[in-house]
mmCIF file of C-alpha atoms in Angstrom:
data_model
loop_
_atom_site.group_PDB
_atom_site.id
_atom_site.type_symbol
_atom_site.label_atom_id
_atom_site.label_comp_id
_atom_site.label_asym_id
_atom_site.label_seq_id
_atom_site.Cartn_x
_atom_site.Cartn_y
_atom_site.Cartn_z
ATOM 1 C CA MET A 1 -6.399 -102.176 -22.426
ATOM 2 C CA MET A 2 -10.119 -101.442 -22.079
ATOM 3 C CA ARG A 3 -10.915 -105.153 -22.358
ATOM 4 C CA MET A 4 -8.399 -105.857 -19.614
ATOM 5 C CA LEU A 5 -10.012 -103.199 -17.439
ATOM 6 C CA LEU A 6 -13.492 -104.664 -17.925
ATOM 7 C CA GLN A 7 -12.223 -108.128 -17.035
ATOM 8 C CA HIS A 8 -10.581 -106.695 -13.937
ATOM 9 C CA ALA A 9 -13.789 -104.940 -12.931
ATOM 10 C CA LYS A 10 -15.881 -108.067 -13.429
ATOM 11 C CA ARG A 11 -13.447 -110.207 -11.456
ATOM 12 C CA HIS A 12 -13.465 -107.878 -8.453
ATOM 13 C CA MET A 13 -17.081 -106.735 -8.789
ATOM 14 C CA ILE A 14 -16.112 -103.154 -8.065
ATOM 15 C CA ARG A 15 -19.043 -100.764 -7.647
ATOM 16 C CA THR A 16 -19.060 -97.056 -6.937
ATOM 17 C CA PHE A 17 -21.476 -94.301 -7.861
ATOM 18 C CA GLY A 18 -23.755 -97.104 -9.096
ATOM 19 C CA THR A 19 -22.573 -99.754 -11.560
ATOM 20 C CA LEU A 20 -19.429 -99.415 -13.624
ATOM 21 C CA SER A 21 -21.484 -98.876 -16.733
ATOM 22 C CA SER A 22 -23.421 -96.082 -15.056
ATOM 23 C CA VAL A 23 -20.142 -94.427 -14.083
ATOM 24 C CA ASN A 24 -18.954 -94.510 -17.667
ATOM 25 C CA GLN A 25 -22.324 -93.394 -19.017
ATOM 26 C CA THR A 26 -22.519 -90.472 -16.589
ATOM 27 C CA SER A 27 -18.962 -89.372 -17.391
ATOM 28 C CA GLN A 28 -19.468 -89.760 -21.125
ATOM 29 C CA HIS A 29 -22.770 -87.880 -21.043
ATOM 30 C CA ARG A 30 -21.246 -85.006 -19.088
ATOM 31 C CA LEU A 31 -18.289 -84.714 -21.425
ATOM 32 C CA LYS A 32 -20.412 -84.957 -24.591
ATOM 33 C CA LYS A 33 -22.619 -82.155 -23.298
ATOM 34 C CA ALA A 34 -19.514 -80.070 -22.708
ATOM 35 C CA LEU A 35 -18.381 -80.721 -26.279
ATOM 36 C CA ASP A 36 -21.771 -79.752 -27.651
ATOM 37 C CA ARG A 37 -21.770 -76.492 -25.695
ATOM 38 C CA ASN A 38 -18.173 -75.583 -26.395
ATOM 39 C CA PRO A 39 -16.000 -77.461 -28.868
ATOM 40 C CA LEU A 40 -12.810 -75.967 -27.464
ATOM 41 C CA VAL A 41 -10.471 -78.569 -26.010
ATOM 42 C CA ILE A 42 -9.397 -76.779 -22.826
ATOM 43 C CA PRO A 43 -12.796 -76.603 -21.040
ATOM 44 C CA VAL A 44 -13.468 -80.275 -21.818
ATOM 45 C CA LEU A 45 -9.994 -81.279 -20.701
ATOM 46 C CA GLN A 46 -10.488 -79.467 -17.412
ATOM 47 C CA GLN A 47 -13.796 -81.252 -16.802
ATOM 48 C CA TRP A 48 -12.524 -84.745 -17.470
ATOM 49 C CA ARG A 49 -9.472 -84.104 -15.306
ATOM 50 C CA VAL A 50 -11.790 -83.102 -12.466
ATOM 51 C CA ILE A 51 -13.788 -86.323 -12.907
ATOM 52 C CA ILE A 52 -10.648 -88.472 -12.874
ATOM 53 C CA LYS A 53 -9.213 -86.657 -9.846
ATOM 54 C CA LYS A 54 -12.435 -87.138 -7.884
ATOM 55 C CA LEU A 55 -12.478 -90.836 -8.711
ATOM 56 C CA ARG A 56 -8.816 -91.252 -7.744
ATOM 57 C CA ASP A 57 -9.303 -89.315 -4.513
ATOM 58 C CA SER A 58 -12.149 -91.656 -3.583
ATOM 59 C CA ASP A 59 -9.959 -94.747 -4.206
ATOM 60 C CA GLN A 60 -11.730 -95.559 -7.452
ATOM 61 C CA SER A 61 -8.650 -95.916 -9.655
ATOM 62 C CA LEU A 62 -10.314 -98.486 -11.891
ATOM 63 C CA GLN A 63 -13.175 -96.172 -12.790
ATOM 64 C CA ALA A 64 -10.765 -93.249 -13.227
ATOM 65 C CA LEU A 65 -8.671 -95.334 -15.590
ATOM 66 C CA GLN A 66 -11.749 -96.345 -17.576
ATOM 67 C CA VAL A 67 -12.749 -92.698 -18.053
ATOM 68 C CA SER A 68 -9.204 -91.869 -19.186
ATOM 69 C CA GLU A 69 -9.210 -94.798 -21.626
ATOM 70 C CA TRP A 70 -12.601 -93.823 -23.024
ATOM 71 C CA MET A 71 -11.542 -90.218 -23.593
ATOM 72 C CA ASP A 72 -8.373 -91.375 -25.331
ATOM 73 C CA GLU A 73 -10.160 -93.899 -27.566
ATOM 74 C CA LYS A 74 -12.741 -91.315 -28.631
ATOM 75 C CA GLY A 75 -10.014 -88.838 -29.453
ATOM 76 C CA LEU A 76 -11.854 -86.168 -27.501
ATOM 77 C CA VAL A 77 -8.827 -84.617 -25.838
ATOM 78 C CA ILE A 78 -5.129 -84.063 -26.324
ATOM 79 C CA PHE A 79 -2.997 -85.641 -23.616
ATOM 80 C CA PHE A 80 -0.387 -83.585 -21.798
ATOM 81 C CA PRO A 81 2.507 -84.977 -19.709
ATOM 82 C CA GLU A 82 0.555 -84.684 -16.439
ATOM 83 C CA ASP A 83 -2.262 -86.736 -17.991
ATOM 84 C CA TYR A 84 0.178 -89.473 -18.960
ATOM 85 C CA ALA A 85 1.658 -89.374 -15.449
ATOM 86 C CA ALA A 86 -1.782 -89.727 -13.870
ATOM 87 C CA ARG A 87 -2.674 -92.652 -16.128
ATOM 88 C CA LEU A 88 0.698 -94.336 -15.492
ATOM 89 C CA HIS A 89 -0.064 -94.239 -11.780
ATOM 90 C CA MET A 90 -3.570 -95.605 -12.316
ATOM 91 C CA VAL A 91 -2.324 -98.437 -14.547
ATOM 92 C CA GLU A 92 0.220 -99.439 -11.904
ATOM 93 C CA VAL A 93 -2.403 -99.414 -9.139
ATOM 94 C CA VAL A 94 -5.061 -101.299 -11.110
ATOM 95 C CA LEU A 95 -3.129 -103.598 -13.435
ATOM 96 C CA GLY A 96 0.315 -103.835 -11.888
ATOM 97 C CA LEU A 97 3.865 -102.702 -12.575
ATOM 98 C CA GLU A 98 4.389 -104.750 -15.732
ATOM 99 C CA GLN A 99 1.456 -103.079 -17.488
ATOM 100 C CA ALA A 100 2.617 -99.689 -16.204
ATOM 101 C CA GLU A 101 6.030 -100.272 -17.780
ATOM 102 C CA LYS A 102 4.401 -101.167 -21.088
ATOM 103 C CA PHE A 103 2.299 -98.022 -20.905
ATOM 104 C CA PHE A 104 5.405 -95.931 -20.200
ATOM 105 C CA GLU A 105 7.145 -97.330 -23.276
ATOM 106 C CA ASN A 106 4.223 -96.133 -25.405
ATOM 107 C CA ILE A 107 4.339 -92.576 -24.092
ATOM 108 C CA PRO A 108 5.821 -90.259 -26.745
ATOM 109 C CA GLU A 109 9.353 -89.142 -25.897
ATOM 110 C CA ASN A 110 8.391 -85.478 -25.936
ATOM 111 C CA MET A 111 5.691 -86.176 -23.321
ATOM 112 C CA ARG A 112 8.034 -87.870 -20.826
ATOM 113 C CA ASP A 113 8.646 -84.941 -18.520
ATOM 114 C CA TYR A 114 9.369 -84.687 -14.786
ATOM 115 C CA THR A 115 5.849 -85.747 -13.775
ATOM 116 C CA VAL A 116 5.949 -88.927 -15.893
ATOM 117 C CA TYR A 117 9.367 -90.032 -14.649
ATOM 118 C CA SER A 118 8.368 -89.230 -11.059
ATOM 119 C CA ALA A 119 5.311 -91.470 -11.410
ATOM 120 C CA LEU A 120 7.475 -94.285 -12.804
ATOM 121 C CA LEU A 121 10.063 -93.885 -10.037
ATOM 122 C CA SER A 122 7.321 -93.918 -7.407
ATOM 123 C CA SER A 123 6.084 -97.234 -8.794
ATOM 124 C CA TYR A 124 9.547 -98.781 -8.618
ATOM 125 C CA THR A 125 10.266 -97.599 -5.076
ATOM 126 C CA LYS A 126 7.264 -99.406 -3.590
ATOM 127 C CA SER A 127 9.411 -102.524 -3.231
ATOM 128 C CA ASP A 128 13.115 -103.252 -2.794
ATOM 129 C CA LYS A 129 12.705 -105.935 -5.452
ATOM 130 C CA HIS A 130 12.879 -103.168 -8.044
ATOM 131 C CA LEU A 131 15.885 -101.372 -6.572
ATOM 132 C CA GLY A 132 17.891 -101.664 -9.803
ATOM 133 C CA LYS A 133 15.108 -100.151 -11.902
ATOM 134 C CA ALA A 134 14.555 -97.423 -9.324
ATOM 135 C CA LYS A 135 18.230 -96.452 -9.399
ATOM 136 C CA ALA A 136 18.297 -96.499 -13.199
ATOM 137 C CA THR A 137 15.221 -94.259 -13.359
ATOM 138 C CA PHE A 138 16.696 -91.908 -10.757
ATOM 139 C CA GLU A 139 19.917 -91.618 -12.778
ATOM 140 C CA LYS A 140 17.919 -91.024 -15.957
ATOM 141 C CA MET A 141 16.124 -88.180 -14.177
ATOM 142 C CA ARG A 142 19.518 -86.772 -13.182
ATOM 143 C CA GLU A 143 20.658 -86.967 -16.797
ATOM 144 C CA LEU A 144 17.536 -85.132 -17.950
ATOM 145 C CA GLY A 145 17.854 -82.459 -15.260
ATOM 146 C CA PHE A 146 14.703 -83.588 -13.431
ATOM 147 C CA LEU A 147 16.194 -83.719 -9.921
ATOM 148 C CA MET A 148 14.968 -80.243 -9.078
ATOM 149 C CA LYS A 149 12.261 -81.092 -6.533
ATOM 150 C CA PRO A 150 12.142 -83.203 -3.331
ATOM 151 C CA SER A 151 9.781 -85.840 -4.779
ATOM 152 C CA PRO A 152 12.398 -88.124 -6.476
ATOM 153 C CA PHE A 153 14.566 -88.054 -3.358
ATOM 154 C CA ASN A 154 11.569 -88.888 -1.175
ATOM 155 C CA SER A 155 10.790 -91.826 -3.441
ATOM 156 C CA MET A 156 14.327 -93.186 -3.124
ATOM 157 C CA LEU A 157 14.194 -92.861 0.662
ATOM 158 C CA SER A 158 11.089 -95.071 0.633
ATOM 159 C CA LEU A 159 13.341 -98.028 -0.184
ATOM 160 C CA GLN A 160 14.571 -99.687 2.993
ATOM 161 C CA SER A 161 17.825 -100.628 1.258
ATOM 162 C CA GLN A 162 18.459 -96.917 0.644
ATOM 163 C CA GLU A 163 18.429 -95.973 4.307
ATOM 164 C CA ASN A 164 22.223 -96.166 4.441
ATOM 165 C CA MET A 165 22.421 -93.716 1.537
ATOM 166 C CA VAL A 166 20.739 -90.785 3.288
ATOM 167 C CA GLU A 167 23.901 -88.689 3.309
ATOM 168 C CA GLU A 168 24.446 -89.267 -0.402
ATOM 169 C CA LEU A 169 20.891 -88.273 -1.246
ATOM 170 C CA LEU A 170 21.150 -85.158 0.944
ATOM 171 C CA ARG A 171 24.376 -84.198 -0.849
ATOM 172 C CA ASP A 172 22.600 -84.696 -4.159
ATOM 173 C CA MET A 173 19.858 -82.355 -3.016
ATOM 174 C CA GLU A 174 22.358 -79.729 -1.894
ATOM 175 C CA GLU A 175 24.195 -79.899 -5.215
ATOM 176 C CA ASN A 176 20.890 -79.413 -7.032
ATOM 177 C CA ASN A 177 19.791 -76.598 -4.679
ATOM 178 C CA VAL A 178 16.771 -78.608 -3.572
ATOM 179 C CA ALA A 179 15.491 -77.943 -0.055
ATOM 180 C CA PRO A 180 13.755 -80.827 1.743
ATOM 181 C CA ASP A 181 10.011 -80.674 2.274
ATOM 182 C CA SER A 182 8.102 -81.878 5.342
ATOM 183 C CA LEU A 183 7.867 -85.414 3.992
ATOM 184 C CA MET A 184 11.623 -85.689 3.556
ATOM 185 C CA VAL A 185 12.467 -84.059 6.906
ATOM 186 C CA ASN A 186 10.239 -86.558 8.696
ATOM 187 C CA LYS A 187 11.641 -89.509 6.731
ATOM 188 C CA VAL A 188 15.258 -88.563 7.371
ATOM 189 C CA LEU A 189 14.693 -88.012 11.090
ATOM 190 C CA ARG A 190 12.978 -91.391 11.429
ATOM 191 C CA ILE A 191 15.861 -93.089 9.616
ATOM 192 C CA TYR A 192 18.474 -91.428 11.829
ATOM 193 C CA ALA A 193 16.467 -92.307 14.942
ATOM 194 C CA ALA A 194 16.163 -95.953 13.853
ATOM 195 C CA GLU A 195 19.928 -96.054 13.278
ATOM 196 C CA GLU A 196 20.459 -94.407 16.707
ATOM 197 C CA ASN A 197 22.531 -91.759 14.949
ATOM 198 C CA VAL A 198 21.551 -89.066 17.422
ATOM 199 C CA GLU A 199 24.235 -86.596 16.397
ATOM 200 C CA ALA A 200 23.139 -86.588 12.743
ATOM 201 C CA MET A 201 19.491 -86.592 13.796
ATOM 202 C CA GLU A 202 19.924 -83.561 16.022
ATOM 203 C CA THR A 203 22.003 -81.642 13.477
ATOM 204 C CA PHE A 204 19.464 -82.260 10.714
ATOM 205 C CA MET A 205 16.541 -81.390 12.980
ATOM 206 C CA LYS A 206 18.091 -78.091 14.078
ATOM 207 C CA MET A 207 18.813 -77.241 10.471
ATOM 208 C CA TRP A 208 15.374 -77.905 9.012
ATOM 209 C CA SER A 209 12.603 -78.426 11.576
ATOM 210 C CA GLU A 210 12.051 -74.696 12.116
ATOM 211 C CA GLU A 211 11.963 -73.821 8.423
ATOM 212 C CA GLU A 212 8.739 -72.389 7.053
ATOM 213 C CA GLY A 213 6.371 -75.073 5.835
ATOM 214 C CA ILE A 214 8.109 -77.875 7.742
ATOM 215 C CA LYS A 215 5.965 -79.745 10.260
ATOM 216 C CA LEU A 216 7.141 -82.693 12.324
ATOM 217 C CA GLU A 217 4.642 -85.539 12.424
ATOM 218 C CA ARG A 218 3.617 -87.092 15.707
ATOM 219 C CA GLU A 219 5.242 -90.422 14.811
ATOM 220 C CA THR A 220 8.513 -88.639 14.019
ATOM 221 C CA MET A 221 8.536 -86.766 17.322
ATOM 222 C CA VAL A 222 7.941 -89.989 19.231
ATOM 223 C CA VAL A 223 10.793 -91.912 17.554
ATOM 224 C CA VAL A 224 13.112 -88.929 17.991
ATOM 225 C CA ALA A 225 12.223 -88.730 21.692
ATOM 226 C CA LYS A 226 12.851 -92.464 22.062
ATOM 227 C CA ALA A 227 16.236 -92.108 20.355
ATOM 228 C CA TYR A 228 17.182 -89.313 22.758
ATOM 229 C CA ALA A 229 16.076 -91.382 25.752
ATOM 230 C CA LYS A 230 17.996 -94.433 24.565
ATOM 231 C CA ALA A 231 21.112 -92.294 24.158
ATOM 232 C CA GLY A 232 20.741 -91.061 27.744
ATOM 233 C CA LEU A 233 19.717 -87.538 26.682
ATOM 234 C CA THR A 234 16.762 -87.401 29.046
ATOM 235 C CA LYS A 235 16.247 -83.640 28.999
ATOM 236 C CA GLU A 236 16.065 -83.605 25.200
ATOM 237 C CA ALA A 237 13.643 -86.539 25.239
ATOM 238 C CA ILE A 238 11.368 -84.779 27.755
ATOM 239 C CA GLU A 239 11.395 -81.619 25.650
ATOM 240 C CA MET A 240 10.448 -83.560 22.513
ATOM 241 C CA TYR A 241 7.623 -85.417 24.269
ATOM 242 C CA GLY A 242 6.254 -82.047 25.350
ATOM 243 C CA GLY A 243 5.153 -81.489 21.771
ATOM 244 C CA VAL A 244 3.430 -84.864 21.454
ATOM 245 C CA SER A 245 -0.161 -84.938 22.640
ATOM 246 C CA GLY A 246 -0.932 -87.764 25.043
ATOM 247 C CA SER A 247 2.689 -88.169 26.136
ATOM 248 C CA LYS A 248 2.354 -86.945 29.710
ATOM 249 C CA ARG A 249 3.073 -90.412 31.092
ATOM 250 C CA GLU A 250 6.380 -90.568 29.186
ATOM 251 C CA VAL A 251 7.385 -87.136 30.490
ATOM 252 C CA TYR A 252 6.803 -88.243 34.082
ATOM 253 C CA ARG A 253 8.536 -91.579 33.524
ATOM 254 C CA LEU A 254 11.658 -89.894 32.175
ATOM 255 C CA TRP A 255 11.550 -87.190 34.818
ATOM 256 C CA ASN A 256 11.378 -89.770 37.592
ATOM 257 C CA GLU A 257 14.355 -91.597 36.082
ATOM 258 C CA CYS A 258 16.180 -88.304 35.851
ATOM 259 C CA LYS A 259 15.551 -87.543 39.534
ATOM 260 C CA LYS A 260 16.926 -90.946 40.516
ATOM 261 C CA ASN A 261 20.046 -90.971 38.398
ATOM 262 C CA GLU A 262 21.161 -87.399 37.797
ATOM 263 C CA LYS A 263 22.065 -84.233 39.625
ATOM 264 C CA LEU A 264 19.162 -81.932 38.889
ATOM 265 C CA GLU A 265 19.963 -78.528 37.425
ATOM 266 C CA ASN A 266 17.745 -75.541 36.725
ATOM 267 C CA ASP A 267 17.589 -76.391 33.008
ATOM 268 C CA GLY A 268 16.139 -79.784 33.818
ATOM 269 C CA TYR A 269 13.344 -78.270 35.874
ATOM 270 C CA LYS A 270 12.611 -75.688 33.189
ATOM 271 C CA THR A 271 12.423 -78.394 30.549
ATOM 272 C CA VAL A 272 9.974 -80.616 32.385
ATOM 273 C CA ILE A 273 7.833 -77.649 33.460
ATOM 274 C CA GLY A 274 7.734 -76.438 29.866
ATOM 275 C CA SER A 275 6.755 -79.876 28.560
ATOM 276 C CA LEU A 276 4.004 -80.312 31.153
ATOM 277 C CA LEU A 277 2.580 -76.907 30.290
ATOM 278 C CA LYS A 278 2.545 -77.780 26.593
ATOM 279 C CA LEU A 279 0.623 -80.910 27.567
ATOM 280 C CA ASP A 280 -1.798 -78.715 29.549
ATOM 281 C CA ASP A 281 -0.795 -80.219 32.900
ATOM 282 C CA VAL A 282 -0.574 -77.033 34.963
ATOM 283 C CA GLU A 283 -0.996 -78.851 38.277
ATOM 284 C CA GLY A 284 1.917 -81.138 37.408
ATOM 285 C CA ALA A 285 4.046 -78.135 36.444
ATOM 286 C CA GLU A 286 3.230 -76.521 39.797
ATOM 287 C CA LYS A 287 4.278 -79.650 41.639
ATOM 288 C CA VAL A 288 7.614 -79.801 39.815
ATOM 289 C CA PHE A 289 8.195 -76.122 40.550
ATOM 290 C CA GLY A 290 7.548 -76.859 44.216
ATOM 291 C CA GLU A 291 10.259 -79.520 44.078
ATOM 292 C CA TRP A 292 12.570 -77.064 42.372
ATOM 293 C CA LYS A 293 12.652 -74.471 45.177
ATOM 294 C CA PRO A 294 14.692 -76.463 47.720
ATOM 295 C CA VAL A 295 17.581 -77.003 45.279
ATOM 296 C CA GLY A 296 17.505 -73.658 43.502
ATOM 297 C CA PRO A 297 17.323 -69.993 44.458
ATOM 298 C CA LYS A 298 14.127 -68.596 45.911
ATOM 299 C CA LEU A 299 13.457 -66.958 42.578
ATOM 300 C CA ASP A 300 15.317 -67.922 39.415
ATOM 301 C CA LEU A 301 15.838 -64.610 37.633
ATOM 302 C CA SER A 302 15.713 -66.353 34.267
ATOM 303 C CA ILE A 303 12.087 -67.416 34.746
ATOM 304 C CA PRO A 304 10.628 -64.282 33.097
ATOM 305 C CA GLY A 305 12.627 -65.138 30.003
ATOM 306 C CA PHE A 306 11.201 -68.650 30.090
ATOM 307 C CA ALA A 307 8.529 -68.647 27.377
ATOM 308 C CA ASP A 308 6.113 -70.905 29.208
ATOM 309 C CA PHE A 309 6.120 -68.718 32.286
ATOM 310 C CA SER A 310 3.588 -66.471 30.563
ATOM 311 C CA VAL A 311 1.207 -69.425 30.313
ATOM 312 C CA LEU A 312 1.240 -69.821 34.067
ATOM 313 C CA CYS A 313 0.752 -66.100 34.520
ATOM 314 C CA ARG A 314 -2.318 -66.160 32.301
ATOM 315 C CA ARG A 315 -3.690 -69.031 34.364
ATOM 316 C CA LYS A 316 -3.299 -67.024 37.584
ATOM 317 C CA ARG A 317 -1.057 -69.709 39.036
ATOM 318 C CA ILE A 318 2.033 -67.749 40.033
ATOM 319 C CA GLU A 319 0.689 -66.592 43.373
ATOM 320 C CA SER A 320 0.527 -70.210 44.528
ATOM 321 C CA TRP A 321 4.206 -70.620 43.726
ATOM 322 C CA GLY A 322 5.227 -68.375 46.565
ATOM 323 C CA VAL A 323 6.431 -65.512 44.392
ATOM 324 C CA ASP A 324 4.350 -63.102 46.443
ATOM 325 C CA LYS A 325 6.307 -64.166 49.506
ATOM 326 C CA PHE A 326 9.663 -63.421 47.925
ATOM 327 C CA ASP A 327 11.754 -60.996 49.969
ATOM 328 C CA TRP A 328 12.539 -58.449 47.278
ATOM 329 C CA LYS A 329 14.720 -56.340 49.607
ATOM 330 C CA GLU A 330 17.200 -59.137 50.063
ATOM 331 C CA GLU A 331 17.855 -59.440 46.346
ATOM 332 C CA LYS A 332 19.658 -57.108 44.010
ATOM 333 C CA CYS A 333 17.583 -54.461 42.282
ATOM 334 C CA ASP A 334 18.416 -56.174 38.980
ATOM 335 C CA ALA A 335 15.875 -58.806 39.917
ATOM 336 C CA LEU A 336 13.094 -56.234 39.963
ATOM 337 C CA LYS A 337 14.278 -54.846 36.634
ATOM 338 C CA VAL A 338 14.069 -58.273 35.021
ATOM 339 C CA TRP A 339 10.559 -58.878 36.293
ATOM 340 C CA ASP A 340 9.414 -55.330 35.504
ATOM 341 C CA GLY A 341 10.733 -55.824 31.990
ATOM 342 C CA PHE A 342 8.664 -58.962 31.750
ATOM 343 C CA TYR A 343 5.482 -57.099 32.701
ATOM 344 C CA SER A 344 6.298 -54.114 30.498
ATOM 345 C CA GLN A 345 6.080 -56.470 27.506
ATOM 346 C CA GLY A 346 2.376 -56.864 28.184
ATOM 347 C CA HIS A 347 2.288 -59.813 30.558
ATOM 348 C CA GLU A 348 -0.324 -59.603 33.271
ATOM 349 C CA ARG A 349 0.794 -59.198 36.872
ATOM 350 C CA CYS A 350 -0.603 -62.069 38.876
ATOM 351 C CA TRP A 351 -0.425 -60.852 42.445
#
């Protein structure tokens, strides 16, 4: 394989950290020094893994593979499953899937653990052309009890032809007590949005988006908002856009459509005000609040419970909303209790 790697390097004239030979010489020199200082395998293994990881992280898979090959040929280290998995990935990137398959066949059976099969599955799921092999590998992982993490399921979802099998994969995960990670949550939501399956999208989002460690990507939030808008769920679309930086124009566009076509309720005003505040458009939020007053009560008693109200308080904006002109005597004393409760929680009085 080393000869094949050298031919590949020569053909593409790849250079990093100097010439290819200097990369190998530097790596070899560093590792030989480590062996001279300490003949134990573990410290040396840790050092060469660091070298390979740095090369891979800097998109130098060819050089990383050469270092791995050199270490193997010299018999300087003992390979563990994760080392085989890393090299399998590098072989696929540098030399292609066919060579990666050949490398996999030469991996000892007792070294083919979860990491190795995951690397193989990831290689197959890069193209729908290898759907059959991907499914076979996935089933083999099931047979071996390796479907215990989100990674294999994420790989299968990467195949466009698998998009109609989301429910089946989610059931598989549930049966194996595997919770989705951020990558899977974002993938599933984008698939549901593309299919315009808003009900499933919303159910899944409510179930998982607030879980610890889950973060919705900007692209996901945009496609979800578009799916809501297309389904006529304008309020939900506006709320979603509120969390997407640079989406103020979309919030106003949807709000203007909403004002033309729908009877405006308090919830609608709260939603658009909240989204504008998240987008740091306080002036716009003030304007919408000004439009709200003619169709709602002088003072909506639910405002103190509205999370974004505190933002406006901190910005000293409430006085301009006419709250100071509110005729407290004409309202029930419960109104004062609600507002006093709001201030008692530590919010600053603005007038």
